[in-house]
Amino acid sequence: MSLEQYKDVWAYCVREGDSLTRPSLEILAAARKVADKIGQKAVAVILGYGLDRVVENAIAHGADAVVYADEPWLEKYQCLPYTRVLCEMAEKMKPYAFLFVADELGRDLSPRVAYRLNTGLATDNIDLAVEDYYFGPTNTTYRNILAQIRPDFATRVAKIYTPRHRPQMASIRPGNFEPLRRDPSRRGELIRFRPTPVEEDFKVKILEEAIQRKSQIDLEGADIIISLGMGILRDGEGNPRNPREAFTLVSEILELIRRNYGLKGEIGATRALIYSELKELEGLITSERQVGQTGRTVAPQIYIAVGISGAVQHKVGMIKSKKIVAINSDRDAPIFELAHYAIKDDLYKVLPRLRSLLAGG
Ligand SMILES: Cc1cc2nc3c(=O)[nH]c(=O)nc-3n(C[C@H](O)[C@H](O)[C@H](O)COP(=O)(O)OP(=O)(O)OC[C@H]3O[C@@H](n4cnc5c(N)ncnc54)[C@H](O)[C@@H]3O)c2cc1C
């Protein structure tokens, strides 16, 4: 079968009540974007039990079709039966691309599916595009290939292509696509798949379920985030400072902003600061506050980067913020390349001044 015969962009979507989880709606929007570029269908792929309303909602949120399996033995997620069913679906219907959310479940499922389908998997993407790809050694140009865009391991953003394999598989980090507005008048095709359970897939027994405590630190729900980086360890003259001082200043600034403007604020941090495990910041700067490639992706109204250099791994977690303010004493710090407002000065001068302005001083 030639590669051109692989059609449509699939998004593996996870049910939440009668609809889909927000990250699933995001990757459905990503599938829609790619499908529109290549003139094909965006397809939601859903496994579970009692899915009548769920599949309708997937259509309302932008899917042209839903491929689904609605079986009692698929009610709860289990990686082996889910992997088998998704592979059977893909082998039968031959999608051009297959997208997953880069979360715990997606990280468990997508590599298994990719391996069994004998294709590649680009993980943790922040965007997708469709491009022609030239492969020098065979002097071949592959048309309309999925460009999978993600931070590389150093300082840049990489594009990954898998031109000779199908489906082209990618996982996408939450927070990078806006879900499409629900439109109940949309119509689409429902394709029910009827898989047969295979006994050897049920080696794992679910004995108990526990609800995981949600993080108290609501970075995603904040209107304004002030993030702290390694710059808080020294002042502009290079003298060591107690980093607790910067944490307190920023807490007070956020409290004044809440009082003055009604904006909800949170404190974020770079991985470098979190990994430093400073005793002065024990219990205050924890991994739940990490913004970036291996942390959380945020898009607040205002993001203030304090003493942060602007490494690509940090940037990809905050670049979608509506307004970015950077405070850094190094005039050439990379963070200034994306800042809407650049304050090129010592944070230990700027933060007290900001606090006193907000306090009316
Ligand atoms: C695989 C991988 C994943 C990663 N994931 C993440 C991630 O999710 N999130 C993340 O943040 N990082 C991540 N990193 C780390 C990342 O590469 C950077 O090392 C990190 O973001 C740097 O943190 P920083 O900006 O706090 O520190 P630095 O790079 O040390 O920058 C400190 C900045 O403070 C400024 N400064 C110093 N003193 C002052 C002062 N008094 N006033 C004002 N400015 C001052 C300096 O000019 C400098 O620009 C990852 C790295 C790898 C390899």
XYZ file of C-alpha atoms and ligand atoms in Angstrom:
414
model
C 0.000 0.000 0.000
C 1.448 3.379 -0.933
C 1.912 6.095 1.669
C -0.558 8.375 -0.148
C -3.348 5.959 0.657
C -3.071 6.686 4.377
C -5.798 9.226 5.119
C -7.082 11.426 7.925
C -5.691 12.812 11.141
C -6.629 10.853 14.237
C -6.635 12.184 17.791
C -6.874 9.720 20.655
C -9.361 11.385 23.015
C -10.094 10.551 26.638
C -13.600 10.769 27.960
C -14.601 13.001 30.874
C -18.257 12.492 31.808
C -20.292 13.020 28.628
C -17.533 14.931 26.879
C -13.739 14.849 26.523
C -10.919 16.055 28.763
C -9.594 19.519 27.957
C -6.224 18.195 26.643
C -8.197 15.828 24.369
C -10.171 18.788 23.003
C -6.853 20.543 22.428
C -5.416 17.705 20.336
C -8.692 17.482 18.454
C -8.112 21.146 17.534
C -4.554 20.195 16.493
C -5.935 17.367 14.327
C -8.406 19.841 12.788
C -5.554 22.230 11.922
C -3.510 19.512 10.182
C -6.540 17.927 8.488
C -7.578 21.292 7.015
C -4.074 21.791 5.616
C -4.116 18.453 3.774
C -7.829 18.497 2.904
C -8.687 15.406 4.943
C -10.773 14.535 7.987
C -10.085 15.150 11.676
C -11.083 11.978 13.492
C -11.596 11.518 17.239
C -10.708 8.020 18.443
C -12.435 7.040 21.684
C -12.460 3.843 23.743
C -14.785 3.238 26.687
C -18.272 2.172 27.629
C -21.544 4.088 27.310
C -20.162 6.550 24.781
C -23.347 7.777 22.997
C -23.147 11.367 24.281
C -19.357 11.413 24.228
C -19.110 10.703 20.497
C -21.723 13.398 19.762
C -19.702 15.883 21.769
C -16.543 14.967 19.874
C -18.299 15.897 16.620
C -19.572 19.141 18.182
C -15.987 19.993 19.163
C -14.584 19.724 15.646
C -14.279 16.048 14.651
C -15.499 15.117 11.164
C -15.759 11.502 12.268
C -15.414 9.410 15.407
C -13.878 5.954 15.382
C -14.859 4.310 18.648
C -15.188 1.068 20.555
C -17.965 0.967 23.146
C -17.539 -2.166 25.274
C -17.928 -2.970 29.000
C -14.378 -4.381 29.106
C -13.026 -1.049 27.851
C -14.743 1.007 30.563
C -11.522 1.518 32.555
C -8.158 2.275 31.001
C -5.783 -0.677 30.797
C -2.748 -0.344 28.608
C -2.686 -3.806 26.989
C -6.274 -4.089 25.712
C -6.287 -0.393 24.765
C -3.051 -0.797 22.808
C -4.396 -3.801 20.961
C -7.696 -2.135 20.024
C -6.040 1.097 18.842
C -3.575 -0.896 16.727
C -6.362 -2.965 15.184
C -8.237 0.233 14.326
C -5.169 1.864 12.786
C -4.183 -1.255 10.836
C -7.668 -1.471 9.392
C -8.308 2.209 8.629
C -4.771 3.450 7.969
C -4.595 7.020 9.272
C -2.104 9.580 7.928
C -1.338 10.795 11.466
C -2.219 9.713 14.994
C -2.024 12.220 17.859
C -1.960 11.652 21.608
C -1.849 13.941 24.639
C 1.611 14.035 26.246
C 0.316 13.234 29.747
C 0.666 10.129 31.946
C -1.844 8.114 29.960
C -0.540 9.241 26.574
C 3.038 8.485 27.629
C 1.971 4.970 28.605
C -0.079 4.262 25.513
C 1.456 6.062 22.533
C 4.913 4.350 22.512
C 3.253 0.926 22.710
C 0.987 1.765 19.781
C 3.876 3.237 17.751
C 6.057 0.200 18.389
C 3.380 -2.271 17.348
C 2.518 -0.252 14.244
C 6.217 -0.150 13.379
C 6.259 3.617 13.076
C 7.945 6.539 14.841
C 6.721 8.751 17.669
C 7.711 12.372 18.246
C 6.913 13.190 21.856
C 6.090 16.424 23.688
C 5.289 18.593 20.694
C 4.216 22.179 21.104
C 2.994 22.702 17.543
C 2.393 20.880 14.269
C 2.709 21.952 10.642
C 2.500 20.363 7.213
C 5.536 20.732 4.938
C 7.358 19.143 2.030
C 10.481 17.295 3.156
C 13.577 16.733 1.044
C 15.660 13.624 1.835
C 19.128 14.122 0.329
C 20.537 10.560 0.273
C 17.787 9.329 -2.069
C 17.112 12.721 -3.681
C 13.436 12.389 -2.779
C 10.945 15.091 -1.868
C 8.102 13.871 0.291
C 4.994 16.039 -0.047
C 2.693 17.128 2.762
C 4.612 15.617 5.652
C 3.717 16.274 9.268
C 6.318 18.554 10.864
C 6.345 17.760 14.569
C 7.651 20.750 16.459
C 9.216 20.412 19.909
C 12.110 21.782 21.959
C 15.317 19.846 21.395
C 17.573 18.832 24.272
C 19.719 21.942 24.164
C 18.727 25.405 23.102
C 16.597 25.243 19.995
C 13.235 24.168 18.670
C 13.425 21.033 16.525
C 11.190 19.789 13.716
C 10.822 16.046 13.412
C 9.632 14.316 10.238
C 8.823 10.640 9.713
C 8.267 10.764 5.940
C 8.538 7.054 5.198
C 6.249 5.729 7.898
C 2.549 5.851 8.626
C 0.793 6.810 10.711
C 2.974 9.767 11.643
C 2.587 9.717 15.406
C 3.008 12.624 17.784
C 2.171 13.448 21.369
C 1.263 17.047 22.189
C 1.810 18.807 25.472
C -1.318 20.202 27.121
C -1.790 23.952 26.876
C -0.569 24.486 23.311
C -3.831 24.423 21.334
C -7.120 26.151 22.056
C -10.108 23.746 21.986
C -12.630 24.527 19.247
C -15.910 26.040 20.372
C -18.687 23.525 20.822
C -21.093 23.655 17.882
C -24.013 21.231 18.424
C -25.185 21.746 14.828
C -22.079 20.014 13.419
C -22.667 16.617 11.850
C -20.154 13.818 11.410
C -19.686 10.157 10.747
C -19.744 7.623 13.598
C -17.713 4.489 12.929
C -18.190 1.835 15.592
C -15.452 -0.728 15.866
C -16.303 -4.069 17.496
C -13.126 -5.572 18.926
C -12.863 -8.953 20.608
C -11.196 -9.090 24.042
C -8.049 -11.195 24.244
C -7.546 -12.940 27.572
C -3.794 -12.438 27.797
C -4.323 -8.642 27.759
C -6.020 -8.754 31.154
C -3.007 -9.637 33.275
C -3.442 -6.460 35.306
C -6.324 -6.405 37.786
C -7.602 -3.106 39.168
C -7.916 -3.647 42.919
C -8.609 -0.126 44.086
C -8.987 3.388 42.716
C -7.957 6.557 44.519
C -8.494 10.144 43.452
C -5.188 11.986 43.239
C -5.077 15.244 45.190
C -5.170 18.182 42.812
C -2.293 20.614 43.105
C -3.102 23.642 45.264
C -0.926 25.727 42.968
C -3.185 26.766 40.136
C -0.724 28.089 37.554
C -3.081 27.350 34.657
C -5.928 29.320 36.277
C -3.841 32.397 37.188
C -4.328 35.791 35.492
C -0.789 36.783 36.356
C 2.270 34.649 37.067
C 5.517 35.961 38.464
C 8.235 33.368 37.958
C 11.544 33.304 39.770
C 14.870 32.112 38.400
C 18.444 31.701 39.577
C 18.916 35.469 39.402
C 17.335 35.806 42.848
C 20.490 34.374 44.449
C 22.552 37.549 43.923
C 21.894 41.248 43.585
C 23.135 43.450 40.747
C 26.518 43.938 42.447
C 26.990 40.190 42.733
C 26.398 40.050 46.503
C 24.663 36.875 47.737
C 21.035 37.445 48.773
C 18.646 35.307 50.738
C 16.292 34.014 47.994
C 13.448 34.069 50.521
C 13.573 37.867 50.207
C 12.578 37.711 46.516
C 9.860 35.156 47.271
C 8.383 37.441 49.929
C 8.579 40.515 47.682
C 6.800 38.692 44.876
C 4.120 37.316 47.241
C 3.415 40.836 48.474
C 3.290 42.214 44.923
C 0.773 39.550 43.893
C -1.351 40.274 46.953
C -1.395 44.008 46.084
C -2.318 43.199 42.470
C -5.174 41.007 43.709
C -6.426 43.775 45.983
C -6.007 46.605 43.459
C -7.144 44.881 40.266
C -8.869 41.645 41.309
C -6.351 39.540 39.351
C -5.507 36.052 40.550
C -1.769 35.535 40.867
C 0.625 32.618 41.317
C 4.369 32.210 41.673
C 6.189 30.074 39.099
C 9.826 29.020 38.899
C 12.509 27.700 36.587
C 13.738 24.151 36.831
C 17.198 25.410 37.780
C 15.806 27.154 40.861
C 13.647 24.183 41.855
C 16.474 21.691 41.402
C 18.763 23.840 43.557
C 16.650 22.714 46.543
C 17.590 25.791 48.540
C 16.789 25.387 52.207
C 15.535 28.994 52.347
C 12.826 28.070 49.809
C 11.926 24.660 51.230
C 8.195 23.983 50.825
C 7.774 27.252 48.893
C 9.449 26.598 45.539
C 8.428 23.034 44.697
C 8.220 21.147 41.407
C 4.506 22.018 41.135
C 5.630 25.550 40.277
C 7.907 24.560 37.413
C 7.118 26.254 34.116
C 8.595 24.789 30.949
C 9.213 21.749 28.845
C 9.302 19.316 31.754
C 7.001 21.429 33.903
C 3.712 23.145 33.198
C 2.567 25.098 30.153
C 0.899 28.389 31.021
C -0.715 31.257 29.112
C -1.721 33.948 31.662
C -2.656 37.540 30.844
C 0.661 38.685 32.296
C 3.867 36.691 32.847
C 6.704 38.370 34.714
C 10.058 36.569 34.452
C 12.322 37.624 37.319
C 16.013 36.717 37.104
C 15.353 34.157 34.353
C 17.732 33.804 31.405
C 15.131 32.502 28.914
C 16.383 29.004 28.029
C 14.263 27.338 25.348
C 13.046 24.729 27.836
C 11.585 27.521 29.950
C 10.339 29.532 26.984
C 8.150 26.757 25.577
C 6.157 26.719 28.809
C 5.291 30.438 28.848
C 5.604 31.755 25.305
C 1.816 31.852 24.833
C 1.393 34.361 27.695
C -0.488 37.448 26.478
C 2.026 39.973 27.851
C 5.535 39.076 28.956
C 7.609 41.283 31.242
C 11.259 40.376 31.845
C 13.416 41.714 34.660
C 17.068 40.844 34.143
C 20.335 42.662 34.851
C 22.030 41.167 31.771
C 21.116 43.453 28.863
C 21.636 40.583 26.399
C 19.640 37.906 28.226
C 17.657 35.787 25.689
C 14.439 36.346 27.654
C 14.347 39.899 26.248
C 13.827 38.496 22.736
C 10.283 37.518 23.636
C 9.453 40.135 26.267
C 6.860 42.797 25.461
C 8.313 44.885 28.304
C 12.017 44.686 29.137
C 13.325 45.930 32.477
C 17.109 45.720 32.248
C 18.036 46.149 35.872
C 18.735 44.473 39.207
C 15.625 42.665 40.402
C 16.441 43.703 43.974
C 15.937 47.310 42.879
C 12.943 46.721 40.612
C 10.776 44.532 42.863
C 10.768 46.861 45.930
C 9.961 49.787 43.614
C 7.076 47.864 42.031
C 5.744 46.928 45.464
C 5.801 50.499 46.664
C 4.098 51.753 43.461
C 1.318 49.204 43.904
C 0.976 50.138 47.568
C 0.479 53.745 46.449
C 3.898 54.882 47.666
C 15.748 18.160 29.035
C 15.683 19.474 29.772
C 14.459 19.912 30.248
C 14.376 21.134 30.920
N 13.146 21.564 31.360
C 13.053 22.785 31.922
C 11.774 23.310 32.324
O 10.731 22.664 32.210
N 11.745 24.547 32.855
C 12.866 25.323 33.031
O 12.751 26.453 33.528
N 14.078 24.837 32.677
C 14.198 23.597 32.142
N 15.433 23.126 31.812
C 16.623 23.912 32.236
C 16.954 25.056 31.302
O 17.759 24.581 30.244
C 17.726 26.180 32.030
O 18.879 25.627 32.618
C 16.928 26.880 33.128
O 15.662 27.283 32.626
C 17.697 28.114 33.589
O 17.067 28.662 34.712
P 17.284 30.175 35.130
O 16.878 31.067 34.017
O 16.614 30.324 36.458
O 18.856 30.247 35.423
P 20.037 30.940 34.631
O 20.097 30.442 33.242
O 21.233 30.782 35.484
O 19.642 32.485 34.555
C 19.660 33.374 35.630
C 19.415 34.767 35.068
O 19.305 35.697 36.139
C 19.916 36.917 35.748
N 20.286 37.647 36.974
C 21.278 37.346 37.853
N 21.243 38.202 38.894
C 20.227 39.078 38.656
C 19.701 40.198 39.367
N 20.181 40.571 40.554
N 18.674 40.884 38.814
C 18.138 40.513 37.610
N 18.598 39.446 36.907
C 19.623 38.729 37.429
C 21.110 36.496 34.916
O 21.491 37.544 34.055
C 20.549 35.276 34.169
O 20.007 35.661 32.911
C 15.542 21.913 31.141
C 16.767 21.455 30.652
C 16.837 20.260 29.980
C 18.174 19.800 29.456
